[in-house]
Short mmCIF file of C-alpha atoms and ligand atoms in Angstrom, two decimals:
data_model
loop_
_atom_site.label_atom_id
_atom_site.label_comp_id
_atom_site.label_asym_id
_atom_site.label_seq_id
_atom_site.Cartn_x
_atom_site.Cartn_y
_atom_site.Cartn_z
CA MET A 1 190.83 301.95 350.60
CA THR A 2 191.21 301.64 346.84
CA ASP A 3 189.58 298.70 345.12
CA THR A 4 190.27 297.32 341.67
CA SER A 5 186.71 296.31 340.65
CA GLU A 6 188.32 293.55 338.61
CA LEU A 7 185.01 291.65 338.43
CA ALA A 8 182.98 294.60 337.06
CA GLY A 9 180.35 293.55 334.53
CA GLY A 10 180.31 289.97 335.83
CA VAL A 11 177.47 288.06 337.46
CA ALA A 12 178.34 285.68 340.31
CA ILE A 13 176.11 282.99 341.79
CA VAL A 14 177.04 282.22 345.40
CA THR A 15 175.17 279.22 346.81
CA GLY A 16 174.75 279.49 350.57
CA GLY A 17 175.64 283.15 350.09
CA SER A 18 173.36 284.35 352.89
CA ARG A 19 175.42 283.37 355.96
CA GLY A 20 178.89 282.46 357.20
CA ILE A 21 181.60 281.83 354.62
CA GLY A 22 179.12 282.32 351.75
CA LEU A 23 178.12 285.78 353.00
CA GLY A 24 181.82 286.66 353.22
CA ILE A 25 182.21 285.50 349.60
CA SER A 26 179.13 287.47 348.46
CA ARG A 27 180.60 290.63 350.07
CA ALA A 28 184.05 290.07 348.53
CA LEU A 29 182.71 289.48 345.01
CA ALA A 30 180.38 292.50 345.29
CA ARG A 31 183.37 294.63 346.38
CA GLY A 32 185.18 293.27 343.31
CA GLY A 33 182.40 294.74 341.14
CA ALA A 34 180.30 291.65 340.34
CA GLY A 35 176.52 291.51 340.54
CA VAL A 36 175.84 288.78 343.07
CA ALA A 37 173.01 286.22 343.05
CA VAL A 38 172.64 285.10 346.66
CA VAL A 39 171.18 281.57 346.61
CA ALA A 40 169.84 279.82 349.74
CA ARG A 41 166.76 277.94 350.98
CA ASN A 42 165.73 280.70 353.39
CA GLY A 43 164.54 283.51 351.09
CA GLU A 44 164.31 286.17 353.81
CA ARG A 45 167.92 285.73 354.90
CA ALA A 46 169.07 285.64 351.27
CA ALA A 47 167.18 288.88 350.56
CA ALA A 48 168.69 290.56 353.64
CA ALA A 49 172.18 289.50 352.52
CA ALA A 50 171.65 290.73 348.93
CA ALA A 51 170.32 294.08 350.23
CA GLU A 52 173.44 294.80 352.32
CA LEU A 53 175.99 294.19 349.52
CA GLU A 54 178.06 297.04 348.11
CA GLY A 55 177.31 298.18 344.56
CA GLU A 56 174.42 297.26 342.28
CA GLY A 57 172.92 294.35 340.40
CA HIS A 58 172.49 291.96 343.33
CA ALA A 59 169.46 289.71 343.91
CA ALA A 60 168.32 286.87 346.15
CA HIS A 61 167.10 283.50 344.85
CA THR A 62 165.44 280.75 346.88
CA CYS A 63 166.71 277.30 345.91
CA ASP A 64 167.58 273.96 347.47
CA VAL A 65 170.74 273.00 345.58
CA ALA A 66 170.03 269.30 346.15
CA ASP A 67 167.10 269.63 343.71
CA PRO A 68 168.36 269.55 340.09
CA ARG A 69 165.20 271.18 338.66
CA ALA A 70 165.35 274.01 341.19
CA CYS A 71 168.99 274.61 340.18
CA ARG A 72 168.05 274.84 336.49
CA ARG A 73 165.20 277.24 337.32
CA THR A 74 167.49 279.36 339.49
CA VAL A 75 170.17 279.70 336.82
CA ALA A 76 167.50 280.68 334.27
CA ALA A 77 166.11 283.28 336.70
CA VAL A 78 169.57 284.72 337.41
CA GLU A 79 170.33 284.98 333.67
CA SER A 80 167.05 286.72 332.87
CA ARG A 81 167.18 289.15 335.87
CA GLN A 82 170.90 289.78 336.26
CA GLY A 83 172.61 288.65 333.04
CA PRO A 84 174.87 285.79 331.90
CA VAL A 85 176.58 283.97 334.77
CA THR A 86 180.35 284.49 334.69
CA ILE A 87 181.19 283.11 338.16
CA LEU A 88 179.70 280.19 340.09
CA VAL A 89 180.72 279.60 343.71
CA ASN A 90 179.42 276.30 345.10
CA ASN A 91 179.54 277.06 348.82
CA ALA A 92 176.23 275.66 350.16
CA GLY A 93 176.99 272.83 352.54
CA ILE A 94 175.76 271.03 355.62
CA ALA A 95 177.11 268.57 358.20
CA ARG A 96 175.18 265.73 359.89
CA ASP A 97 177.85 264.10 362.04
CA ASN A 98 177.76 260.69 363.68
CA ILE A 99 180.07 257.75 364.14
CA LEU A 100 179.86 255.41 361.17
CA PRO A 101 177.90 252.50 362.73
CA ARG A 102 175.22 254.95 363.90
CA MET A 103 175.01 257.11 360.78
CA ARG A 104 171.44 257.11 359.45
CA ASP A 105 170.74 256.57 355.74
CA GLU A 106 169.05 259.97 355.48
CA ASP A 107 172.06 261.75 357.04
CA TRP A 108 174.41 260.07 354.58
CA SER A 109 172.16 260.92 351.59
CA ARG A 110 171.27 264.47 352.61
CA VAL A 111 174.93 265.47 353.06
CA ILE A 112 176.07 263.83 349.80
CA ASP A 113 173.06 265.23 347.87
CA THR A 114 173.61 268.78 349.19
CA ASN A 115 177.40 269.14 349.29
CA LEU A 116 178.36 267.05 346.25
CA GLY A 117 175.09 266.73 344.30
CA GLY A 118 174.35 270.45 344.78
CA ALA A 119 177.64 271.46 343.19
CA PHE A 120 177.10 269.03 340.30
CA ASN A 121 173.54 270.35 339.75
CA MET A 122 174.70 273.95 339.64
CA ILE A 123 177.76 273.29 337.46
CA ARG A 124 175.63 271.37 334.95
CA ALA A 125 173.05 274.17 334.93
CA VAL A 126 175.60 276.94 334.19
CA SER A 127 177.89 274.92 331.92
CA ARG A 128 175.96 275.24 328.66
CA GLY A 129 175.85 279.04 328.82
CA MET A 130 179.48 279.33 329.90
CA MET A 131 180.58 276.95 327.11
CA LYS A 132 178.63 278.91 324.50
CA ARG A 133 180.17 282.18 325.69
CA ARG A 134 183.60 280.54 326.12
CA ALA A 135 184.09 282.18 329.51
CA GLY A 136 183.48 281.22 333.10
CA CYS A 137 184.97 280.57 336.47
CA ILE A 138 183.81 277.98 339.01
CA VAL A 139 185.01 277.77 342.62
CA ASN A 140 183.95 274.91 344.88
CA VAL A 141 184.15 275.37 348.65
CA THR A 142 185.32 272.03 349.99
CA SER A 143 187.11 271.32 353.30
CA VAL A 144 190.44 270.08 354.60
CA ILE A 145 188.33 267.20 355.99
CA GLY A 146 188.01 266.07 352.34
CA LEU A 147 191.81 265.80 352.23
CA VAL A 148 192.57 264.19 355.58
CA GLY A 149 189.25 262.61 356.78
CA ASN A 150 187.72 262.98 360.25
CA ALA A 151 186.22 260.49 362.70
CA GLY A 152 182.44 261.03 362.90
CA GLN A 153 182.20 262.73 359.50
CA ALA A 154 182.10 259.87 356.94
CA ASN A 155 179.33 261.56 354.95
CA TYR A 156 180.89 265.03 355.08
CA ALA A 157 184.45 263.85 354.29
CA ALA A 158 183.21 261.71 351.37
CA SER A 159 181.18 264.64 349.96
CA LYS A 160 184.18 266.99 350.11
CA ALA A 161 186.64 264.43 348.70
CA GLY A 162 184.09 263.86 345.91
CA LEU A 163 184.10 267.59 345.24
CA HIS A 164 187.88 267.46 344.78
CA GLY A 165 187.44 264.84 342.03
CA LEU A 166 184.61 266.86 340.51
CA THR A 167 186.77 270.01 340.55
CA ARG A 168 189.65 268.39 338.68
CA THR A 169 187.31 266.70 336.18
CA VAL A 170 185.39 269.88 335.40
CA ALA A 171 188.74 271.70 335.05
CA LYS A 172 189.92 269.14 332.48
CA GLU A 173 186.61 268.92 330.63
CA LEU A 174 186.00 272.66 330.27
CA ALA A 175 189.50 274.18 330.05
CA SER A 176 189.40 274.28 326.25
CA ARG A 177 186.27 276.48 326.50
CA ASN A 178 188.10 279.00 328.71
CA ILE A 179 186.28 277.84 331.85
CA ARG A 180 188.36 277.40 335.00
CA CYS A 181 187.38 275.32 338.03
CA ASN A 182 189.21 275.37 341.37
CA ALA A 183 188.49 274.47 344.98
CA VAL A 184 189.12 276.26 348.24
CA ALA A 185 189.44 273.91 351.22
CA PRO A 186 188.86 275.79 354.50
CA GLY A 187 190.04 274.55 357.89
CA PHE A 188 187.98 275.58 360.93
CA ILE A 189 186.19 278.86 360.25
CA ARG A 190 184.07 280.82 362.73
CA THR A 191 180.45 280.46 361.43
CA ASP A 192 177.08 278.97 362.52
CA MET A 193 178.45 275.56 361.47
CA THR A 194 181.20 275.67 364.11
CA ALA A 195 179.36 277.83 366.71
CA GLY A 196 178.14 274.76 368.60
CA LEU A 197 181.62 273.33 369.25
CA PRO A 198 182.38 272.99 372.97
CA GLU A 199 185.01 275.40 374.35
CA ALA A 200 187.39 272.53 375.17
CA ARG A 201 187.21 271.26 371.56
CA VAL A 202 187.96 274.77 370.22
CA ARG A 203 191.02 275.00 372.53
CA GLU A 204 192.20 271.58 371.31
CA LEU A 205 191.68 272.62 367.68
CA LYS A 206 193.64 275.85 368.12
CA GLU A 207 196.59 273.82 369.41
CA ARG A 208 196.56 271.88 366.11
CA ILE A 209 196.47 275.06 363.98
CA PRO A 210 199.96 276.55 363.43
CA ALA A 211 198.39 280.02 362.97
CA GLY A 212 196.94 279.65 366.50
CA ARG A 213 193.41 280.79 365.65
CA LEU A 214 190.24 279.75 363.89
CA GLY A 215 189.73 281.36 360.48
CA GLU A 216 187.17 284.05 359.62
CA PRO A 217 184.85 284.01 356.55
CA ALA A 218 186.90 286.88 355.07
CA ASP A 219 190.03 284.65 355.10
CA VAL A 220 188.28 282.27 352.68
CA ALA A 221 186.47 284.97 350.71
CA GLY A 222 189.68 286.75 349.68
CA VAL A 223 191.02 283.58 348.07
CA VAL A 224 187.72 282.95 346.25
CA ARG A 225 187.77 286.51 344.91
CA PHE A 226 191.33 286.00 343.66
CA LEU A 227 190.43 282.68 341.98
CA ALA A 228 187.35 284.28 340.36
CA GLY A 229 189.38 287.15 338.91
CA PRO A 230 191.68 287.72 335.96
CA GLU A 231 194.89 287.41 338.01
CA ALA A 232 194.11 283.70 338.42
CA GLY A 233 193.58 283.29 334.66
CA TYR A 234 196.14 280.47 334.36
CA ILE A 235 195.05 278.54 337.46
CA THR A 236 192.67 275.61 337.09
CA GLY A 237 192.06 272.24 338.77
CA GLN A 238 193.71 273.35 342.03
CA ILE A 239 192.68 272.76 345.63
CA ILE A 240 193.87 275.57 347.90
CA ALA A 241 193.75 274.96 351.66
CA VAL A 242 192.82 278.03 353.72
CA ASP A 243 193.43 276.56 357.16
CA GLY A 244 196.17 278.43 359.02
CA GLY A 245 198.48 275.51 358.21
CA MET A 246 196.33 272.86 359.95
CA ALA A 247 196.44 270.17 357.25
CA MET A 248 200.12 270.51 356.29
P1 NAP B 301 176.71 277.89 357.46
O1 NAP B 301 177.08 279.08 358.29
O2 NAP B 301 175.93 276.79 358.09
O3 NAP B 301 175.96 278.41 356.15
C1 NAP B 301 175.52 277.50 355.18
C2 NAP B 301 174.92 278.24 354.00
O4 NAP B 301 174.50 277.28 353.03
C3 NAP B 301 173.69 279.04 354.39
O5 NAP B 301 173.63 280.19 353.58
C4 NAP B 301 172.56 278.08 354.04
O6 NAP B 301 171.35 278.82 353.82
C5 NAP B 301 173.09 277.43 352.77
N1 NAP B 301 172.55 276.10 352.46
C6 NAP B 301 172.60 274.99 353.23
N2 NAP B 301 171.97 273.98 352.61
C7 NAP B 301 171.52 274.46 351.42
C8 NAP B 301 170.81 273.90 350.34
N3 NAP B 301 170.40 272.63 350.34
N4 NAP B 301 170.51 274.69 349.28
C9 NAP B 301 170.89 275.98 349.24
N5 NAP B 301 171.59 276.57 350.25
C10 NAP B 301 171.88 275.82 351.31
O7 NAP B 301 178.01 277.18 356.86
P2 NAP B 301 179.50 277.73 356.69
O8 NAP B 301 180.28 277.33 357.88
O9 NAP B 301 179.49 279.12 356.23
O10 NAP B 301 179.99 276.75 355.51
C11 NAP B 301 179.95 277.13 354.14
C12 NAP B 301 180.70 276.09 353.33
O11 NAP B 301 182.05 275.98 353.80
C13 NAP B 301 180.10 274.68 353.46
O12 NAP B 301 180.21 274.01 352.21
C14 NAP B 301 181.00 274.02 354.48
O13 NAP B 301 181.03 272.61 354.33
C15 NAP B 301 182.33 274.65 354.14
N6 NAP B 301 183.29 274.61 355.23
C16 NAP B 301 183.04 275.23 356.43
C17 NAP B 301 183.98 275.17 357.45
C18 NAP B 301 183.79 275.85 358.77
O14 NAP B 301 184.65 275.64 359.67
N7 NAP B 301 182.76 276.64 358.98
C19 NAP B 301 185.18 274.46 357.24
C20 NAP B 301 185.40 273.84 356.01
C21 NAP B 301 184.45 273.93 355.01
P3 NAP B 301 169.90 278.15 354.08
O15 NAP B 301 169.98 277.42 355.39
O16 NAP B 301 168.95 279.30 354.08
O17 NAP B 301 169.67 277.25 352.91
#
């Protein structure tokens, strides 16, 4: 298979790049020629992911994206070890589901602080360097749940809808510095996050997906690679659903 290496010379941070959709994104960006900084809380899994990527210039970084100081430290470490960050993919995310009356304060805060706060922390940490260099590309991994809502996911839906507002705002604020910001909104993708769904629920979901199947991490990763590359040079502020048609 021929590959274009359109991202050669670039350095990409992928938060949550050690598993699931994030690992798919790390692999796709590495195949595109970028050096990848795999960021996650579990350092061993991040190191294992970085070690299996194609090409050179990859490294693992331990960081909880909900912690603003840790994000600043991580970006500084990536820049000194791997070079100036050209691509940031905010993929790290968690779910803590419950019906609204029973949702605990800590489950609300943890999901908002990780999914929405984490992206803000990382964008702020890379923005100065990208603005100075007048180049950069940011992709936020959101969810179709942020577009349509979902019973039992008030915290998760609000965090992802917030990310859509953040995406469009960053796109407007940084466009004049040649920095693009887009979002990819996956539907149901086969990862650890969805592995616990009961068989009956998966059958019911498939019936609601025109494509008739759950997505794979590679389905999302290909779109992120496209958005991170030069062929998407005139695309900013967009939210692209990757959901087999589920949220149409
Ligand atoms: P996953 O398999 O549970 O993986 C989550 C990744 O995020 C792991 O690498 C995890 O590593 C990392 N992570 C979690 N909290 C973190 C934190 N505070 N700081 C740094 N890293 C953190 O999840 P996934 O299904 O691949 O989901 C990835 C993204 O896609 C999430 O934003 C999710 O909301 C979104 N999404 C998923 C689906 C789906 O159906 N799977 C659908 C729509 C959207 P550590 O645990 O080591 O930190």
